[in-house]
mmCIF file of C-alpha atoms in Angstrom:
data_model
loop_
_atom_site.group_PDB
_atom_site.id
_atom_site.type_symbol
_atom_site.label_atom_id
_atom_site.label_comp_id
_atom_site.label_asym_id
_atom_site.label_seq_id
_atom_site.Cartn_x
_atom_site.Cartn_y
_atom_site.Cartn_z
ATOM 1 C CA MET A 1 0.000 0.000 0.000
ATOM 2 C CA THR A 2 1.615 3.263 -1.097
ATOM 3 C CA GLY A 3 -0.914 5.890 -0.063
ATOM 4 C CA ALA A 4 -4.104 6.484 1.861
ATOM 5 C CA GLY A 5 -5.897 4.523 -0.848
ATOM 6 C CA PRO A 6 -9.546 3.484 -1.217
ATOM 7 C CA LEU A 7 -9.193 0.514 1.146
ATOM 8 C CA ARG A 8 -12.485 -0.354 2.848
ATOM 9 C CA PRO A 9 -12.535 -3.361 5.213
ATOM 10 C CA PRO A 10 -15.297 -5.955 4.783
ATOM 11 C CA GLU A 11 -18.566 -5.312 6.603
ATOM 12 C CA ALA A 12 -18.423 -8.830 8.064
ATOM 13 C CA ALA A 13 -15.547 -7.658 10.264
ATOM 14 C CA ARG A 14 -17.610 -4.859 11.848
ATOM 15 C CA ALA A 15 -17.458 -4.530 15.627
ATOM 16 C CA PRO A 16 -20.650 -3.595 17.509
ATOM 17 C CA ALA A 17 -20.977 0.136 18.096
ATOM 18 C CA GLY A 18 -21.155 -0.469 21.838
ATOM 19 C CA ALA A 19 -17.845 -2.329 21.860
ATOM 20 C CA VAL A 20 -16.153 0.504 19.948
ATOM 21 C CA ALA A 21 -17.628 3.142 22.265
ATOM 22 C CA ASP A 22 -16.439 1.202 25.320
ATOM 23 C CA ALA A 23 -12.942 0.930 23.820
ATOM 24 C CA LEU A 24 -12.807 4.666 23.145
ATOM 25 C CA ALA A 25 -13.993 5.419 26.676
ATOM 26 C CA GLU A 26 -11.256 3.216 28.129
ATOM 27 C CA VAL A 27 -8.369 4.622 26.082
ATOM 28 C CA ALA A 28 -9.501 8.198 26.806
ATOM 29 C CA SER A 29 -8.155 7.676 30.335
ATOM 30 C CA LEU A 30 -4.615 7.624 28.876
ATOM 31 C CA GLY A 31 -4.572 11.369 28.255
ATOM 32 C CA GLY A 32 -5.980 14.234 26.217
ATOM 33 C CA PHE A 33 -4.626 13.134 22.851
ATOM 34 C CA PHE A 34 -6.430 9.789 23.254
ATOM 35 C CA VAL A 35 -9.874 11.354 23.665
ATOM 36 C CA VAL A 36 -12.498 11.032 20.941
ATOM 37 C CA ARG A 37 -15.999 11.873 22.114
ATOM 38 C CA VAL A 38 -18.864 9.735 20.888
ATOM 39 C CA GLY A 39 -22.428 10.852 20.228
ATOM 40 C CA GLY A 40 -24.239 13.639 22.024
ATOM 41 C CA PRO A 41 -25.583 16.922 20.641
ATOM 42 C CA GLY A 42 -24.087 18.074 17.363
ATOM 43 C CA GLU A 43 -24.017 21.781 18.233
ATOM 44 C CA GLY A 44 -20.502 23.174 18.425
ATOM 45 C CA TRP A 45 -18.995 20.576 16.096
ATOM 46 C CA GLN A 46 -18.079 20.729 12.410
ATOM 47 C CA ARG A 47 -17.280 18.079 9.849
ATOM 48 C CA LEU A 48 -13.542 17.670 9.497
ATOM 49 C CA ALA A 49 -13.938 17.777 5.729
ATOM 50 C CA ARG A 50 -15.047 21.393 6.093
ATOM 51 C CA SER A 51 -12.070 22.213 8.328
ATOM 52 C CA TYR A 52 -9.664 20.528 5.914
ATOM 53 C CA ALA A 53 -11.115 22.386 2.927
ATOM 54 C CA ALA A 54 -10.595 25.652 4.814
ATOM 55 C CA GLY A 55 -6.913 24.808 5.187
ATOM 56 C CA PHE A 56 -7.072 24.186 8.944
ATOM 57 C CA THR A 57 -6.577 27.952 9.007
ATOM 58 C CA ASP A 58 -8.208 28.725 12.355
ATOM 59 C CA LEU A 59 -6.127 26.192 14.290
ATOM 60 C CA ALA A 60 -2.909 27.045 12.444
ATOM 61 C CA GLU A 61 -3.377 30.756 13.154
ATOM 62 C CA ALA A 62 -4.183 30.059 16.810
ATOM 63 C CA VAL A 63 -0.998 27.989 17.115
ATOM 64 C CA ALA A 64 1.047 30.728 15.452
ATOM 65 C CA ARG A 65 -0.325 33.319 17.899
ATOM 66 C CA ARG A 66 0.336 31.060 20.881
ATOM 67 C CA HIS A 67 3.943 30.511 19.845
ATOM 68 C CA ARG A 68 4.362 34.132 18.691
ATOM 69 C CA THR A 69 5.645 33.215 15.255
ATOM 70 C CA GLY A 70 5.113 35.223 12.104
ATOM 71 C CA GLU A 71 5.861 32.223 9.877
ATOM 72 C CA PRO A 72 2.552 30.716 8.734
ATOM 73 C CA ARG A 73 4.164 27.374 7.868
ATOM 74 C CA VAL A 74 5.321 26.957 11.482
ATOM 75 C CA GLY A 75 1.747 27.341 12.711
ATOM 76 C CA VAL A 76 0.498 24.931 10.044
ATOM 77 C CA SER A 77 3.118 22.320 10.854
ATOM 78 C CA ILE A 78 2.558 22.380 14.607
ATOM 79 C CA ALA A 79 -1.236 22.329 14.178
ATOM 80 C CA GLN A 80 -0.975 19.365 11.798
ATOM 81 C CA LEU A 81 1.345 17.564 14.219
ATOM 82 C CA GLY A 82 -1.154 18.027 17.022
ATOM 83 C CA HIS A 83 -3.986 16.760 14.848
ATOM 84 C CA ALA A 84 -1.924 13.732 13.816
ATOM 85 C CA ALA A 85 -1.411 12.972 17.509
ATOM 86 C CA ARG A 86 -5.164 13.178 18.137
ATOM 87 C CA LEU A 87 -5.728 10.700 15.308
ATOM 88 C CA TRP A 88 -2.928 8.202 15.918
ATOM 89 C CA SER A 89 -3.285 8.057 19.705
ATOM 90 C CA PRO A 90 -6.842 6.667 19.931
ATOM 91 C CA ALA A 91 -6.468 4.655 16.722
ATOM 92 C CA LEU A 92 -3.325 2.895 17.930
ATOM 93 C CA ALA A 93 -4.641 2.448 21.468
ATOM 94 C CA THR A 94 -7.937 0.828 20.446
ATOM 95 C CA ALA A 95 -6.058 -1.500 18.091
ATOM 96 C CA VAL A 96 -3.498 -2.602 20.693
ATOM 97 C CA ARG A 97 -5.690 -2.670 23.808
ATOM 98 C CA HIS A 98 -9.000 -3.783 22.302
ATOM 99 C CA GLY A 99 -8.243 -5.343 18.932
ATOM 100 C CA ILE A 100 -10.404 -2.769 17.133
ATOM 101 C CA VAL A 101 -9.518 -0.699 14.054
ATOM 102 C CA LEU A 102 -11.446 2.565 14.307
ATOM 103 C CA ASP A 103 -13.634 3.764 11.470
ATOM 104 C CA LEU A 104 -12.886 7.495 11.332
ATOM 105 C CA ASP A 105 -15.361 8.364 8.576
ATOM 106 C CA GLY A 106 -17.680 11.090 9.810
ATOM 107 C CA LEU A 107 -15.126 12.419 12.286
ATOM 108 C CA GLN A 108 -15.863 15.925 13.519
ATOM 109 C CA ARG A 109 -13.849 18.714 15.127
ATOM 110 C CA ALA A 110 -14.887 21.209 17.782
ATOM 111 C CA GLU A 111 -15.649 24.598 16.272
ATOM 112 C CA ASP A 112 -13.560 26.306 18.960
ATOM 113 C CA GLY A 113 -10.581 23.962 19.175
ATOM 114 C CA PRO A 114 -8.891 20.683 18.185
ATOM 115 C CA ALA A 115 -11.094 18.208 20.111
ATOM 116 C CA LEU A 116 -12.541 15.334 18.055
ATOM 117 C CA ARG A 117 -15.938 13.626 18.029
ATOM 118 C CA LEU A 118 -17.581 10.699 16.260
ATOM 119 C CA PRO A 119 -21.367 11.009 15.917
ATOM 120 C CA ARG A 120 -21.489 7.205 16.108
ATOM 121 C CA ALA A 121 -18.799 4.771 17.209
ATOM 122 C CA ALA A 122 -17.734 2.354 14.469
ATOM 123 C CA GLY A 123 -14.865 0.042 13.679
ATOM 124 C CA TRP A 124 -13.728 -3.436 12.759
ATOM 125 C CA TYR A 125 -12.237 -6.325 14.712
ATOM 126 C CA ALA A 126 -8.568 -6.546 13.777
ATOM 127 C CA ASP A 127 -8.548 -10.360 14.016
ATOM 128 C CA ALA A 128 -11.356 -10.555 11.460
ATOM 129 C CA LEU A 129 -9.377 -8.360 9.055
ATOM 130 C CA ASP A 130 -6.358 -10.707 9.036
ATOM 131 C CA ASP A 131 -3.688 -9.207 6.752
ATOM 132 C CA LEU A 132 -5.816 -6.105 6.141
ATOM 133 C CA ALA A 133 -5.599 -4.913 9.761
ATOM 134 C CA VAL A 134 -2.413 -2.841 9.418
ATOM 135 C CA PRO A 135 -3.317 -1.343 6.011
ATOM 136 C CA ALA A 136 -6.801 -0.533 7.318
ATOM 137 C CA LEU A 137 -5.454 1.208 10.410
ATOM 138 C CA TYR A 138 -2.931 3.114 8.305
ATOM 139 C CA ALA A 139 -5.597 4.130 5.791
ATOM 140 C CA GLN A 140 -8.069 5.395 8.377
ATOM 141 C CA VAL A 141 -5.551 7.825 9.865
ATOM 142 C CA THR A 142 -3.613 8.747 6.737
ATOM 143 C CA ARG A 143 -6.765 9.460 4.737
ATOM 144 C CA GLN A 144 -7.550 12.199 7.238
ATOM 145 C CA LEU A 145 -4.054 13.669 7.090
ATOM 146 C CA GLN A 146 -3.941 13.599 3.303
ATOM 147 C CA ALA A 147 -7.242 15.510 3.195
ATOM 148 C CA LEU A 148 -5.775 18.077 5.580
ATOM 149 C CA ALA A 149 -2.642 18.442 3.444
ATOM 150 C CA GLY A 150 -4.729 18.824 0.301
ATOM 151 C CA GLY A 151 -6.534 21.880 1.656
ATOM 152 C CA LEU A 152 -3.575 23.805 3.046
ATOM 153 C CA ARG A 153 -3.248 27.420 1.922
ATOM 154 C CA VAL A 154 0.387 27.577 3.051
ATOM 155 C CA LYS A 155 3.148 25.660 1.292
ATOM 156 C CA VAL A 156 4.644 23.009 3.568
ATOM 157 C CA ALA A 157 6.891 20.183 2.345
ATOM 158 C CA PRO A 158 4.871 16.944 2.048
ATOM 159 C CA ARG A 159 7.638 14.901 3.669
ATOM 160 C CA LEU A 160 7.685 17.286 6.632
ATOM 161 C CA LEU A 161 3.985 16.508 7.159
ATOM 162 C CA ASP A 162 4.649 12.782 6.749
ATOM 163 C CA GLY A 163 7.400 13.100 9.348
ATOM 164 C CA ASN A 164 4.948 14.792 11.704
ATOM 165 C CA SER A 165 2.582 11.856 11.257
ATOM 166 C CA ALA A 166 5.342 9.370 12.022
ATOM 167 C CA SER A 167 6.444 11.357 15.064
ATOM 168 C CA ALA A 168 2.858 11.462 16.376
ATOM 169 C CA LEU A 169 2.505 7.711 15.843
ATOM 170 C CA VAL A 170 5.659 6.870 17.778
ATOM 171 C CA GLU A 171 4.829 9.303 20.577
ATOM 172 C CA ALA A 172 1.441 7.599 20.934
ATOM 173 C CA ALA A 173 3.200 4.239 21.055
ATOM 174 C CA ARG A 174 5.537 5.467 23.784
ATOM 175 C CA ALA A 175 2.593 6.688 25.861
ATOM 176 C CA LEU A 176 0.926 3.293 25.479
ATOM 177 C CA LEU A 177 4.126 1.506 26.428
ATOM 178 C CA ALA A 178 4.442 3.612 29.571
ATOM 179 C CA ALA A 179 0.855 2.754 30.529
ATOM 180 C CA ASP A 180 1.223 -0.968 29.789
ATOM 181 C CA PRO A 181 4.816 -2.267 29.598
ATOM 182 C CA ALA A 182 3.506 -5.808 29.046
ATOM 183 C CA ALA A 183 2.202 -4.715 25.633
ATOM 184 C CA ARG A 184 5.726 -4.002 24.389
ATOM 185 C CA ALA A 185 5.902 -6.829 21.813
ATOM 186 C CA PRO A 186 2.578 -6.253 19.991
ATOM 187 C CA LEU A 187 2.929 -2.494 20.289
ATOM 188 C CA THR A 188 6.451 -2.431 18.879
ATOM 189 C CA GLY A 189 5.505 -4.837 16.096
ATOM 190 C CA LEU A 190 2.473 -2.808 15.032
ATOM 191 C CA THR A 191 4.313 0.514 15.188
ATOM 192 C CA THR A 192 7.201 -0.868 13.129
ATOM 193 C CA ARG A 193 4.848 -2.222 10.464
ATOM 194 C CA LEU A 194 2.987 1.079 10.266
ATOM 195 C CA LEU A 195 6.260 2.985 9.859
ATOM 196 C CA ALA A 196 7.047 0.737 6.876
ATOM 197 C CA THR A 197 3.718 1.501 5.193
ATOM 198 C CA GLY A 198 2.927 4.060 2.490
ATOM 199 C CA HIS A 199 3.751 7.680 3.260
ATOM 200 C CA LEU A 200 5.342 6.734 6.589
ATOM 201 C CA ARG A 201 8.033 4.663 4.907
ATOM 202 C CA GLY A 202 11.408 6.404 5.107
ATOM 203 C CA THR A 203 10.273 9.110 7.548
ATOM 204 C CA GLY A 204 12.596 7.882 10.299
ATOM 205 C CA ALA A 205 13.556 4.923 12.427
ATOM 206 C CA THR A 206 12.896 3.671 15.936
ATOM 207 C CA THR A 207 15.879 3.253 18.214
ATOM 208 C CA GLY A 208 16.072 0.903 21.186
ATOM 209 C CA PRO A 209 13.446 -0.963 23.216
ATOM 210 C CA GLY A 210 11.871 2.234 24.533
ATOM 211 C CA LEU A 211 10.618 3.175 21.064
ATOM 212 C CA GLY A 212 12.962 6.104 20.665
ATOM 213 C CA PHE A 213 12.640 7.730 17.258
ATOM 214 C CA ARG A 214 14.785 9.863 14.980
ATOM 215 C CA ARG A 215 12.897 11.407 12.107
ATOM 216 C CA ARG A 216 14.469 12.592 8.866
ATOM 217 C CA SER A 217 12.651 15.927 8.856
ATOM 218 C CA CYS A 218 11.763 18.729 11.274
ATOM 219 C CA CYS A 219 8.408 20.080 12.470
ATOM 220 C CA LEU A 220 9.851 23.658 12.462
ATOM 221 C CA TYR A 221 9.060 24.279 16.119
ATOM 222 C CA TYR A 222 12.617 25.515 16.621
ATOM 223 C CA ARG A 223 11.769 28.510 14.406
ATOM 224 C CA ALA A 224 9.248 29.876 16.930
ATOM 225 C CA PRO A 225 10.737 32.568 19.230
ATOM 226 C CA ASN A 226 10.865 30.265 22.256
ATOM 227 C CA GLY A 227 10.972 27.012 20.299
ATOM 228 C CA THR A 228 13.592 24.295 20.401
ATOM 229 C CA LYS A 229 14.488 21.209 18.419
ATOM 230 C CA CYS A 230 12.349 18.283 19.501
ATOM 231 C CA GLY A 231 13.877 15.088 20.840
ATOM 232 C CA ASP A 232 13.301 13.202 17.582
ATOM 233 C CA CYS A 233 14.255 16.094 15.270
ATOM 234 C CA GLY A 234 16.231 15.276 12.143
ATOM 235 C CA LEU A 235 18.223 18.477 12.720
ATOM 236 C CA ALA A 236 19.373 17.477 16.204
ATOM 237 C CA GLY A 237 23.108 17.978 16.481
ATOM 238 C CA THR A 238 23.194 20.596 13.719
ATOM 239 C CA ARG A 239 23.215 24.389 13.926
ATOM 240 C CA VAL A 240 20.411 26.076 12.024
ATOM 241 C CA ARG A 241 19.162 29.630 11.641
#
């Protein structure tokens, strides 16, 4: 699989909505990036497709103001990185802890911030997907990020955005490992396979049993007035201006 692709898992592998909702409720306890709300009133939420088509402008501008940077691409990159974390964290956690691949179609975003909501919980049992489980998980998250990239009004290198996705994936894996060290083997295996899939291939490499990561790009955070190079930055050890 080389891109987000049209992959759609078979309906026979569907998990009951209740099981998916329970899984999302459980993984939400791991931290803010793992939270995806389910159901409830629709007021105050917008379809992510609308936000993507608008270039994620409101969140990118809010990030730029918060970090006091006049470079629009810095705000875009950091906003996209945060969104990637909010996608990968619950998707990876429900797969590892509950054996469920989330169906992210219909995902919504809060009108006043980055929080995410599914009007109805949906997903597939990973065991029932067999060899399609990893491509399906990859496709559900990457399809969202490719739609975001397609609507951007600011030019940002595609491989920088892919690197952000990879960094968010590995950070989610590290958080899961810290919460459940016994899950090291399946978690490491799944993360490694995802990093070898499609747009994530070649973005970086894990290092050591603690799922350290060194990416081959940079999220540009160091260019904000008070920013620094991140721990996995491809520019670590180099002097940049």
